[in-house]
Tab-separated table of C-alpha atoms in Angstrom:
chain	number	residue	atom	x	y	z
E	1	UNK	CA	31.939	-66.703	36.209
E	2	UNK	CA	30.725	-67.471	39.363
E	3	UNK	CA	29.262	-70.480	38.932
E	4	UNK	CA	28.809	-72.313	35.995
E	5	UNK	CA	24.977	-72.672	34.682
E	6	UNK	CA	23.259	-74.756	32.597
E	7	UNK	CA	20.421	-76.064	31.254
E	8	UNK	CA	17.751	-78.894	32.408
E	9	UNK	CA	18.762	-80.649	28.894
E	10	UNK	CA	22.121	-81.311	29.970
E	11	UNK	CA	21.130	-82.944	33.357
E	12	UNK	CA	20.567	-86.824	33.841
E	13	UNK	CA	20.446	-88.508	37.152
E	14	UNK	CA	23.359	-88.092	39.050
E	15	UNK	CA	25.024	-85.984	36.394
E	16	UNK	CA	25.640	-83.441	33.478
E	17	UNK	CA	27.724	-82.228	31.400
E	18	UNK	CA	29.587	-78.751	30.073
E	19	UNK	CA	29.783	-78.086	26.215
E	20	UNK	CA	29.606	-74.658	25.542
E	21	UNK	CA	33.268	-73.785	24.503
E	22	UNK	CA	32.930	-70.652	26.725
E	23	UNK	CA	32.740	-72.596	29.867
E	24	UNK	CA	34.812	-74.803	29.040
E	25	UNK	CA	37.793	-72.470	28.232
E	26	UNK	CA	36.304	-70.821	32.036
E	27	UNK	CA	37.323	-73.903	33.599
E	28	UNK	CA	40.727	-74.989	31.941
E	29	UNK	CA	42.217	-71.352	32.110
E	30	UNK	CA	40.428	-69.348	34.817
E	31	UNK	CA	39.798	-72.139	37.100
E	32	UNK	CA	42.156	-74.671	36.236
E	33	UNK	CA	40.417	-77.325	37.193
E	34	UNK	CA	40.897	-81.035	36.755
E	35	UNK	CA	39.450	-84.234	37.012
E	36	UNK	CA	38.295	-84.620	40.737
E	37	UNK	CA	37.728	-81.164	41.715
E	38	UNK	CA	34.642	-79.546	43.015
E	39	UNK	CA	32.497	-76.780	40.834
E	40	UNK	CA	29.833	-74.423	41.865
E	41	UNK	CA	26.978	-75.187	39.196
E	42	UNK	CA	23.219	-74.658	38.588
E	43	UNK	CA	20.618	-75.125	36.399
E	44	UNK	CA	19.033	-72.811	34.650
E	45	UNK	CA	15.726	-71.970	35.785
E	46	UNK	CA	16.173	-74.035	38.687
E	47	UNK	CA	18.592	-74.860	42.383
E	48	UNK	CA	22.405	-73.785	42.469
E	49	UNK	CA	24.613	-76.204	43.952
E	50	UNK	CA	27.866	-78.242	43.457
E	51	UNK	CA	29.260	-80.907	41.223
E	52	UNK	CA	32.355	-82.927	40.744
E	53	UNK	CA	34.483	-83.124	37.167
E	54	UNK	CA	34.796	-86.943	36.217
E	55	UNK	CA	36.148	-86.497	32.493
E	56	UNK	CA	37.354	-83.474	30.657
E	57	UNK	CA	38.133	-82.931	26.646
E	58	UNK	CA	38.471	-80.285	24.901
E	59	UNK	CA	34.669	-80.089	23.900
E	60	UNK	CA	33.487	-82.072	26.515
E	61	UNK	CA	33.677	-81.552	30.829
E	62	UNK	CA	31.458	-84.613	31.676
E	63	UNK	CA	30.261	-83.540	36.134
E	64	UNK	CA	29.241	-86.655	38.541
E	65	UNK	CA	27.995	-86.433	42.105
E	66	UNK	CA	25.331	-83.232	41.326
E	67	UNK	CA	24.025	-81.823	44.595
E	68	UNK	CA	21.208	-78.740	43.470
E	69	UNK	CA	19.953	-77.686	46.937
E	70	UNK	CA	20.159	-74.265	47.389
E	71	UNK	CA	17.606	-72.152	45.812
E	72	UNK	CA	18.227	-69.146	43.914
E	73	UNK	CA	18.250	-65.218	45.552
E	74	UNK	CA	15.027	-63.586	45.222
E	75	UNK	CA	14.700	-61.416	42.567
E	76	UNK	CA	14.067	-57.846	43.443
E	77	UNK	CA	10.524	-56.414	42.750
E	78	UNK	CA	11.569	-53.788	40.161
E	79	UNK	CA	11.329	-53.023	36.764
E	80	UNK	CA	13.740	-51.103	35.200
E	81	UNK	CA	12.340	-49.193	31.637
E	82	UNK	CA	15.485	-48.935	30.176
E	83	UNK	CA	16.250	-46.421	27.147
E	84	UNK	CA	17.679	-48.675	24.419
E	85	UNK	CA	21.675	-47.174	24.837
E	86	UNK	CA	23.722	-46.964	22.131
E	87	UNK	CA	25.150	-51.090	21.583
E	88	UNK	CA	28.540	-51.247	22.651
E	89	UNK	CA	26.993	-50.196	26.048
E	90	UNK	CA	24.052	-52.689	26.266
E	91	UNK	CA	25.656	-55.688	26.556
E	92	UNK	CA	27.469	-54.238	29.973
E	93	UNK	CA	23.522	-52.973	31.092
E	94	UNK	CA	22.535	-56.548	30.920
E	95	UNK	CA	24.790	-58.564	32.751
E	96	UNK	CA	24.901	-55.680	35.641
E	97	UNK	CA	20.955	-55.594	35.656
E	98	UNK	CA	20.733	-59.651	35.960
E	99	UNK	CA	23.406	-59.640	38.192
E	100	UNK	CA	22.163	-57.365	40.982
E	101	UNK	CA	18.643	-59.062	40.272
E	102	UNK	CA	16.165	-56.948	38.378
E	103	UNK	CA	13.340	-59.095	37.896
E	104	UNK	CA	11.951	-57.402	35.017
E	105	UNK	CA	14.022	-55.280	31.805
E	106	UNK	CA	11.734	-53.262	28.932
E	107	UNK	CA	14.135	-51.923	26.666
E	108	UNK	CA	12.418	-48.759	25.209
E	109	UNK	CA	12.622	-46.030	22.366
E	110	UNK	CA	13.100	-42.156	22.985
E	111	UNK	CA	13.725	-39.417	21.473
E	112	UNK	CA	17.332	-39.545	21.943
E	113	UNK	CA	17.897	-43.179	21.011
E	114	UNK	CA	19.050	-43.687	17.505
E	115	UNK	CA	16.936	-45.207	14.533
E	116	UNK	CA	20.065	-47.965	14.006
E	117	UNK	CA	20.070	-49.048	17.635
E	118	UNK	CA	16.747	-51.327	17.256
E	119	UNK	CA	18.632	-52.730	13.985
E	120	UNK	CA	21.764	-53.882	15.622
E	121	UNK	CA	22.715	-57.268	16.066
E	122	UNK	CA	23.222	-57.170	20.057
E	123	UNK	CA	19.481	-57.489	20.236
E	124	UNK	CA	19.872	-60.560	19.308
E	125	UNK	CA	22.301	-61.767	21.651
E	126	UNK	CA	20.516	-60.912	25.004
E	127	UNK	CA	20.208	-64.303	26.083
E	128	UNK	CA	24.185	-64.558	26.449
E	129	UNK	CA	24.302	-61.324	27.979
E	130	UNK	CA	21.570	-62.490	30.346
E	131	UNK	CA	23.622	-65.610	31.160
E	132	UNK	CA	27.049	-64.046	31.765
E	133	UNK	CA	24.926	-61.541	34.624
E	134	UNK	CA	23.397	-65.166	35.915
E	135	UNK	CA	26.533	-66.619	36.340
E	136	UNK	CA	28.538	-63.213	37.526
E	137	UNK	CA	25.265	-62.870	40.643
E	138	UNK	CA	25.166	-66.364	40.867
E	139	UNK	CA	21.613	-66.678	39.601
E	140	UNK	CA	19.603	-69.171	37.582
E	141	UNK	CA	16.605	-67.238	37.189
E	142	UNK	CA	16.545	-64.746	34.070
E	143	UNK	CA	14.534	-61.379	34.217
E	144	UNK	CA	12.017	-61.290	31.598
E	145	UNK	CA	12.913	-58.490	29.071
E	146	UNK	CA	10.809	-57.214	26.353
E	147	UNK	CA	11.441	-54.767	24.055
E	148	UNK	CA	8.736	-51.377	23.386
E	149	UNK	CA	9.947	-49.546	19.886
E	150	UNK	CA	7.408	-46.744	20.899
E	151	UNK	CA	7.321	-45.178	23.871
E	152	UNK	CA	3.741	-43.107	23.837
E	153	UNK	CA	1.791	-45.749	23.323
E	154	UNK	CA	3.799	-47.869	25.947
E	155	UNK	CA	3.134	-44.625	28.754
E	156	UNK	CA	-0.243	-44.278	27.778
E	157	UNK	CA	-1.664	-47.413	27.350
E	158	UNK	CA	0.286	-49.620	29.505
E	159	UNK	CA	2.526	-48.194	31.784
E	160	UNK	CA	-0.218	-47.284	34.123
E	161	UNK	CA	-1.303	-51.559	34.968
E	162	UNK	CA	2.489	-52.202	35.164
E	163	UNK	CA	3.069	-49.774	38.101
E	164	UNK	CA	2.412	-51.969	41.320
E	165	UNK	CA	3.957	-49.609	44.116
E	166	UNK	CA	5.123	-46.408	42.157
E	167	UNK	CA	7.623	-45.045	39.512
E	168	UNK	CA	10.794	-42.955	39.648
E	169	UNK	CA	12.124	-41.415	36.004
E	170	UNK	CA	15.820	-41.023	36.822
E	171	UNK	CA	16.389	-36.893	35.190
E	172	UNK	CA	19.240	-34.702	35.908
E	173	UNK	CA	17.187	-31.702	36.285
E	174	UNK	CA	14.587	-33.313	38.347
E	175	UNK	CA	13.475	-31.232	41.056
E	176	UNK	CA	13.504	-33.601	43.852
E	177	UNK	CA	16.810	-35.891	45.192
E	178	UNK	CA	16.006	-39.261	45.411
E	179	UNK	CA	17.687	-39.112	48.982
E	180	UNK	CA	14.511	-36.899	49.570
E	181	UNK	CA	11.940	-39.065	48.101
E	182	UNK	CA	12.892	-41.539	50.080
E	183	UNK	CA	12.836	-39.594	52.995
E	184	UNK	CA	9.229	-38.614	51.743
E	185	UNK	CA	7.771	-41.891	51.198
E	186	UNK	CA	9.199	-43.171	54.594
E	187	UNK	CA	7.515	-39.903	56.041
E	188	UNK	CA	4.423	-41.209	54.566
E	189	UNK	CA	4.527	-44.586	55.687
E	190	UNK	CA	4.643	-43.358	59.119
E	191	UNK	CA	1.367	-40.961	59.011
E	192	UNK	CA	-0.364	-44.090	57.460
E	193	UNK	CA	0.787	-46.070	59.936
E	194	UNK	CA	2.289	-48.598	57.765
E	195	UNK	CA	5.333	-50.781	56.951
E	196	UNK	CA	8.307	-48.172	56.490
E	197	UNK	CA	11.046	-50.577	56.217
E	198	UNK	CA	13.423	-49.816	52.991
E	199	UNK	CA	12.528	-52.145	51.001
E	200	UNK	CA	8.714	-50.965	50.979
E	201	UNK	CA	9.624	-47.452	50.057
E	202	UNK	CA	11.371	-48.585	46.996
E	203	UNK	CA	9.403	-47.821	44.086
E	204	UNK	CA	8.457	-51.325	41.807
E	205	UNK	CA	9.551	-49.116	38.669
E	206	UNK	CA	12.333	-46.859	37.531
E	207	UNK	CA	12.899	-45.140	34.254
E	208	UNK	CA	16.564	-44.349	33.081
E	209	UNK	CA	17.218	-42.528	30.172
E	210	UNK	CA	20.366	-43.496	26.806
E	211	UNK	CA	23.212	-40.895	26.758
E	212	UNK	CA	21.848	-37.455	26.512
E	213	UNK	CA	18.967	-38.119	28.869
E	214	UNK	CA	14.935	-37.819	28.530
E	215	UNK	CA	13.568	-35.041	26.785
E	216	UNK	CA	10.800	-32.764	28.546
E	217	UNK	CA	7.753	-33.858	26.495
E	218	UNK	CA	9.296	-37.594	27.749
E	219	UNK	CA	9.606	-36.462	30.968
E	220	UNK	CA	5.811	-34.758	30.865
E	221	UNK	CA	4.236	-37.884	29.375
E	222	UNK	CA	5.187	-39.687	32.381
E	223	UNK	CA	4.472	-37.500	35.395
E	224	UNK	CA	0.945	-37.466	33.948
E	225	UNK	CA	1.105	-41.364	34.390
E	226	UNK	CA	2.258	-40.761	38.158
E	227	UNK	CA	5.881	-41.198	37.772
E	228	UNK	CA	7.988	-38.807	39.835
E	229	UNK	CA	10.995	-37.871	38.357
E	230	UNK	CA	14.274	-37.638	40.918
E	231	UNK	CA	17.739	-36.958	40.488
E	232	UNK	CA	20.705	-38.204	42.478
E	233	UNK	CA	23.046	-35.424	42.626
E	234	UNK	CA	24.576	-32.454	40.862
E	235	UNK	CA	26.941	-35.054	38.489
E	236	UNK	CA	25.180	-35.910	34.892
E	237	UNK	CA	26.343	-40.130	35.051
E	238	UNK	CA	26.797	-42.143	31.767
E	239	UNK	CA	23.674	-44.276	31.794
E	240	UNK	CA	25.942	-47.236	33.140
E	241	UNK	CA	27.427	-45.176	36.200
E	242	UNK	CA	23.565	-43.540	36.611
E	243	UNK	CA	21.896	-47.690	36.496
E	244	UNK	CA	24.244	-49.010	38.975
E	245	UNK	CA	24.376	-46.177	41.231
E	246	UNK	CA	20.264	-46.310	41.729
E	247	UNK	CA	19.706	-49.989	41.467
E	248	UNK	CA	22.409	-50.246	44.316
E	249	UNK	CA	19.570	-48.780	46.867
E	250	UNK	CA	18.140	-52.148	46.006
E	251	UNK	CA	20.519	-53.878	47.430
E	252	UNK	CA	20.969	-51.897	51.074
């Protein structure tokens, strides 16, 4: 961790407190902090800042003198359509999404994810995964992430009013390098005479397939919606290695 986050509940005044066993086995063990020292806190949904440890217990770490003044990093405009991965893997997806600041997560079917993925319990733990990427970016604000269990009627119907400046699908046998696209859409900018900075080249949307990849009828549906698929080089990445190594041009 970080910083340490929590929740409007646990603020009063001047103060708050730390009672999730978690965090409080952070600060004895990892931290070793005591009574008097200084820790870098925030509350959730809200200003990151400091705080100073008055009492601790062993379920209790009771923080005086709260300073919250620093706002949060901006989220980045993106939206990553994630293929539900198998769920030893998700939890890992999670924290590095929220942690390099995707501001919006749709966990999706395909072809290739399995049946007993949407029935495993990690689903319902996304909230703690979300908090341990919070406190790993130093964060308060949580993407919103919703889950589609079928992915036709999610391209068809609704993928097209979610797309606010374009759409990559991330495919190993794309045509086009996403070096290149980018190259393209700066290109572009230029004839229109507009904005080419990096930032406004990014697309607002990338789609990233579960072990194994998209299939082509996947990959078909959603060029017809305008997505253009790219690749980043001759090496087929596990879907970890593949999300981090795309949503780092993000952060250039």
């Amino acid at each position: 961790m970080n910083c340490i986050l929590l929740p409007a509940a646990n603020f009063s005044n001047q103060s708050t407190h730390i009672n999730a066993k978690a965090q409080i086995e952070h600060v004895n063990q990892v931290l070793g902090a005591k009574v008097g020292d200084t820790l870098k806190i925030g509350q959730l949904e809200g200003n990151l800042g400091s705080a100073i440890i008055a009492d601790i217990t062993p379920e209790h770490i009771l923080l005086i003198d709260v300073n919250l003044t620093t706002a949060p990093p901006p989220k980045l405009n993106l939206t990553v359509v994630l293929a539900l991965p198998r769920p030893k893997v998700l939890r890992r997806l999670i924290m590095d999404m929220t942690a390099l600041g995707v501001r919006d997560i749709i966990l999706i079917n395909s072809y290739r994810t399995q049946k007993s993925y949407w029935q495993s319990p990690m689903l319902s733990r996304l909230e703690e995964f979300v908090l341990e990427g919070l406190q790993q970016g130093v964060d308060t604000v949580a993407p919103r992430i919703s889950l589609q269990k079928r992915f036709k009627p999610f391209v068809e119907d609704e993928l097209a009013q979610l797309i606010t400046n374009r759409a990559i699908v991330a495919h190993p046998y794309g045509e086009l390098l996403f070096s290149k696209y980018m190259q393209q859409q700066h290109l572009q900018k230029q004839l229109e005479n507009s904005e080419s900075s990096h930032s406004s080249i990014l697309p607002s949307m990338v789609f990233i397939g579960a072990e194994g990849g998209w299939i082509d009828y996947e990959i078909e549906l959603l060029t017809k919606q305008g997505c253009q698929a790219v690749h980043i080089g001759e090496r087929i990445l596990r879907t970890e290695a593949a999300v981090n190594a795309i949503l780092g041009q993000w952060l250039i």
